[in-house]
Amino acid sequence: MKQAFWTLFALLAHWRRHRLNLAALLAGLSIATALWSGVQALNANARKSYADAAAAVNGADTRALVSRQGGLFPQSDYVRLRRAGWKVSPVLEGTIRLKDKTLRIIGIEPLTLPRGARLSGLGEKIGLEKFITSPGAGFAAPETLDTFGLRGAVASLGQAFPPVEVLSQAPPDALIMDVGLAQKLLDRHDQLSRLIVESEGEAPLSDVVGQTLRLVEPNQDSDLARLTDSFHLNLTAFALLSFLVGLFIVHASFGLAFEQRLTIIRTVRAVGVSARTLVAAMCMELFALTLLAGGGGLLLGYWMAQALLPNVAASLDSLYGAAVSTRLSLEPGWILSGMLMAFAGAISSAWSGLIRAFRLPILRTQPQAWREAHRHYLRRQGLLGATVFAAALAFWFFGGGYTAGFALIGGASLGVALILPVAMDSALRLGGRFANRPLTQWFWADSRQQLPGLSLALMSLLLALAANIGVGGMVEGFRLTFTQWLNERLIAEVYFEAKDDLAARRIEQWLGRRAEVEAILPTWRTKTEIGHWPAEVFGLRAHPTYREHFPLLSQSEEAWDRLTRGDAALISEQLARRLKLGLGDAIEIPAQDATLRAIVVGIYPDYGNPIGQLRVDADAFKRHWPLAPRTNYSIRVAPRKTEALIRDLQEEMGPSLARLANRAYVKELSLSIFERTFAVTGALNTLTLIVAAIALFFSLLTLNEMRLMQLAPVWALGVSSPRLAVVELVRTLIFAATTALWALPLGLFMSWCLVAIVNVEAFGWRLPFHVFPGQWAQAFVIALLVALAAALVPAIRLARKTPAELLRVFANEG
Amino acid sequence: MTPSALSSPQPFLRVVGLRKTYPSPQGALEILKGVELTLEAGASVALMGESGSGKSTLLHLVGCLDRPDSGEIWLDGTLVSALPETEQATVRQRAIGVVFQQFNLIPSLDVRDNLAFQARISDRLEASWLDELTERLGLSSLLSRYPEQLSGGQQQRVAIGRALAVRPRLLLADEPTGNLDEATGDAVLNLALELVAETGCSFMMVTHSARLAAKLGRQALLSSGTIVEDGVWPGRRGER
Ligand SMILES: Nc1ncnc2c1ncn2[C@@H]1O[C@H](COP(=O)(O)OP(=O)(O)OP(=O)(O)O)[C@@H](O)[C@H]1O
Ligand SMILES: [Mg+2]
């Protein structure tokens, strides 16, 4: 014990004089832990929100009845079931748009809500009268009140909107109210979306309600959880990448510390510390450092999650319409898993050092042997890189799918990163061949010698740059495609939504009398569910406007004519991929009373939409969804007369309008949604690059101390120390530039994987692949700047070294 | 073993048929080819020989820092060369003090902690003895300096102090004064010999200097992998 203590003392004393290295080590481990645990916190928070939302009315272990065809069902079914002795409780769910966000309306009946449901105590807690008696009340979590501005006066929202009160158990972005009130607010009279089953009655379900309803077992993942899975996997993959980049720093610092402490290790062993005790002391040191860095990392991760949460919530909302609480709540398990990750990272970075320390002969071995060993090491690393690369390719080739796409990206990145030092070593050797002046010869040879110390930092720079190019390219490509697509898709000059059906008819008539109006195009819409996926049905007319402009990925002959006949549908790319439908396939669309059977005659891109979409003829729509509100329209007007029409429409029809917008506004809105979609991706991308910059910075800074050994003899031979500093600077820039060049093909490959594999699996759309040389140039410049910043401090320090400091190198050689 | 050998007292250190080879690009290189050497308790021997003859190698083997290919090293009746690693470590910290050509001190610790290190890990720290050593080695004013802030001679003196602080049974020194000028070297060695005599430990020292070697009780010459001469030098024999 005493031995271990004093050995630990000697080991720890090392850090006092190598603070920078210690800082790098702690920073690396903290950052790695922070990025990992921060993203985990974000994921956990979102998942909890989904679960809360699902459990709020359902309870974790209650069964429910839903429409067999998806969508809503008549309230009469509920009444019949109650009469037949079924203990069921009605629920109506729907959404309204408020402040550009989705507010979920949950209508419940507190009296019949079963015990298991989270809100079951609601009746007693807030008083039933308040709930049911006019004007009724809505209940929402405090943060929901804030985000939607529901505190205080809400009269402006319309008559059906009840006063809102605080209920902390309410799920995020949701408003809970009596089911009758919800029916009024959502305009779904006498309709329900679900019945919660407390206990079944004597009579079998089919005897009571026929084939309209089906029983759903509890504990199935909520739709949201299923839908957002890929998004969270995406985040996790990013976190893992950042974690790895962070670990590169840790690994490099441990490696450096090990080299620097060889003398300590040898001396304490020589005076009688056994290898076992030494390793035990090193383990204790590792434990203490990890505890420190891991704790710091958790704090940092919490802070990071807090900062990123609005971005994540925005992305989830615009991608999936999912509501995520913007208040971070953490479980104790999060701390534990974060710490475990910190330890896993620390051990994986330090174990090779520990094993070397255990096996280290006390006496110095010849440097020749070290060089030989390093060559072997490089060769093995190159081989490993190639193997990982090949394995990833094979995995993707034989596996396919989303995870395989990520495995391909991961494997390829790791493979290329591992090969990087080998390739650089060869390049430097080649450079040395062509050098003819002594100083340049020394330059190449010395650069090769520096490579082992720098290679980890360069590898992490490579990964970060490649991720930057890859993800940046994907997002930029998406932006390009998206704006083009929006331009094509948003053809009409004016868009409006009427307050209700009656108002819509009135506005239609009014517009019909205006000469400048070229066409009034219905864009009626309703929700349904196909193959357990939520979907939106649009009713439209095959007007020339669509025939000429509406972007389609593929279409059957005379698609628009067939659409007009009523038995054909256009479906969005997402839906086609999800349901594996192609042109000419039949699709059964659950409608209000019966099923609408249609043939797919066209597939259109619908970027950024979380749910599937279908477009059918407006008349067919009216027939099959007689109750759906027909309130949405777009108008073709001569462009010059648009503003005047909008003004007149507003003036004369104002009270009948729910929304009125021109094309520019709708476009702007769509673009802002797009920006929110990739808010997290951008933030994480930047973080990774920062981490890599830190990695390179610390590696160079710490290496500088060891560099003196190699530089002092050159200095002694008459090269001035400022000149040496310049040489060092140039060397680092060459390293960084080469790394950036390597990162380019890898980044392009990543971008391709994201576009062609991951996005398709995750979101259901495939973008055309674009390249952006401007971005490459940017990444290249960033790499150089990072390297310059990192090399400048050591170079200046070197230039300022006094002869005495340089001389001491010789004195210490003994 | 003959009855007479049994009756005579065992020498404190006994090296028997010691062999050691190193791998080299040109094949295995046999450095020690059956070295035989003994040292009585409290006695001293100077080990001499050409550069590369294997003096340091022999010293390292005796100090349990490396293992021979064959042969035996007995220390105080124990076959130390065959002990498992952990027990060898215990022998090193309790019974042996070493002063090397290089890497004597722990760079992360100051002089004070370096002096006390071996004594601390072997639980033999005697504050008064350490103070006395510090005083006599002239290190009192250097206690809070770090190794790289010391001159070569100062470093050697700290190493000697560190080694003697545990009151070892055997002190091994590899050219302890190799980097020092003649006068300083003499002073350091005289001091070391004085302290060795007081503690009664055995002393084995590698040196290239015949003058310094003459200060020790016996001189052994290593050549071609064996001890070719062992005894009191003619010159000194004459002095007696
Ligand atoms: N780890 C090693 N690997 C290979 N050869 C070694 C190793 N250590 C020492 N040698 C070789 O063994 C021989 C003896 O080395 P040793 O250090 O014992 O010589 P020495 O007598 O102490 O020399 P000097 O007087 O110069 O210190 C030398 O030729 C040396 O090159
Ligand atoms: Mg030697």
Tab-separated table of C-alpha atoms in Angstrom, chain A residues 12 27 57 70 187 262 299 456 458 516 552 555 674 682 735:
chain	number	residue	atom	x	y	z
A	12	LEU	CA	1.018	12.525	-10.084
A	27	ALA	CA	-10.296	18.371	-21.611
A	57	VAL	CA	-54.183	9.254	-21.535
A	70	GLY	CA	-57.355	4.351	-39.113
A	187	ASP	CA	-64.375	20.576	-35.573
A	262	LEU	CA	9.450	6.369	-18.902
A	299	LEU	CA	-21.706	19.009	-16.169
A	456	LEU	CA	-3.709	10.685	-33.554
A	458	LEU	CA	-4.227	14.331	-37.456
A	516	GLU	CA	-58.446	38.536	-62.541
A	552	LEU	CA	-43.222	14.306	-59.983
A	555	GLN	CA	-45.626	8.977	-63.340
A	674	PHE	CA	-36.191	23.629	-43.336
A	682	GLY	CA	-25.347	22.021	-37.870
A	735	PHE	CA	0.592	17.973	-42.235
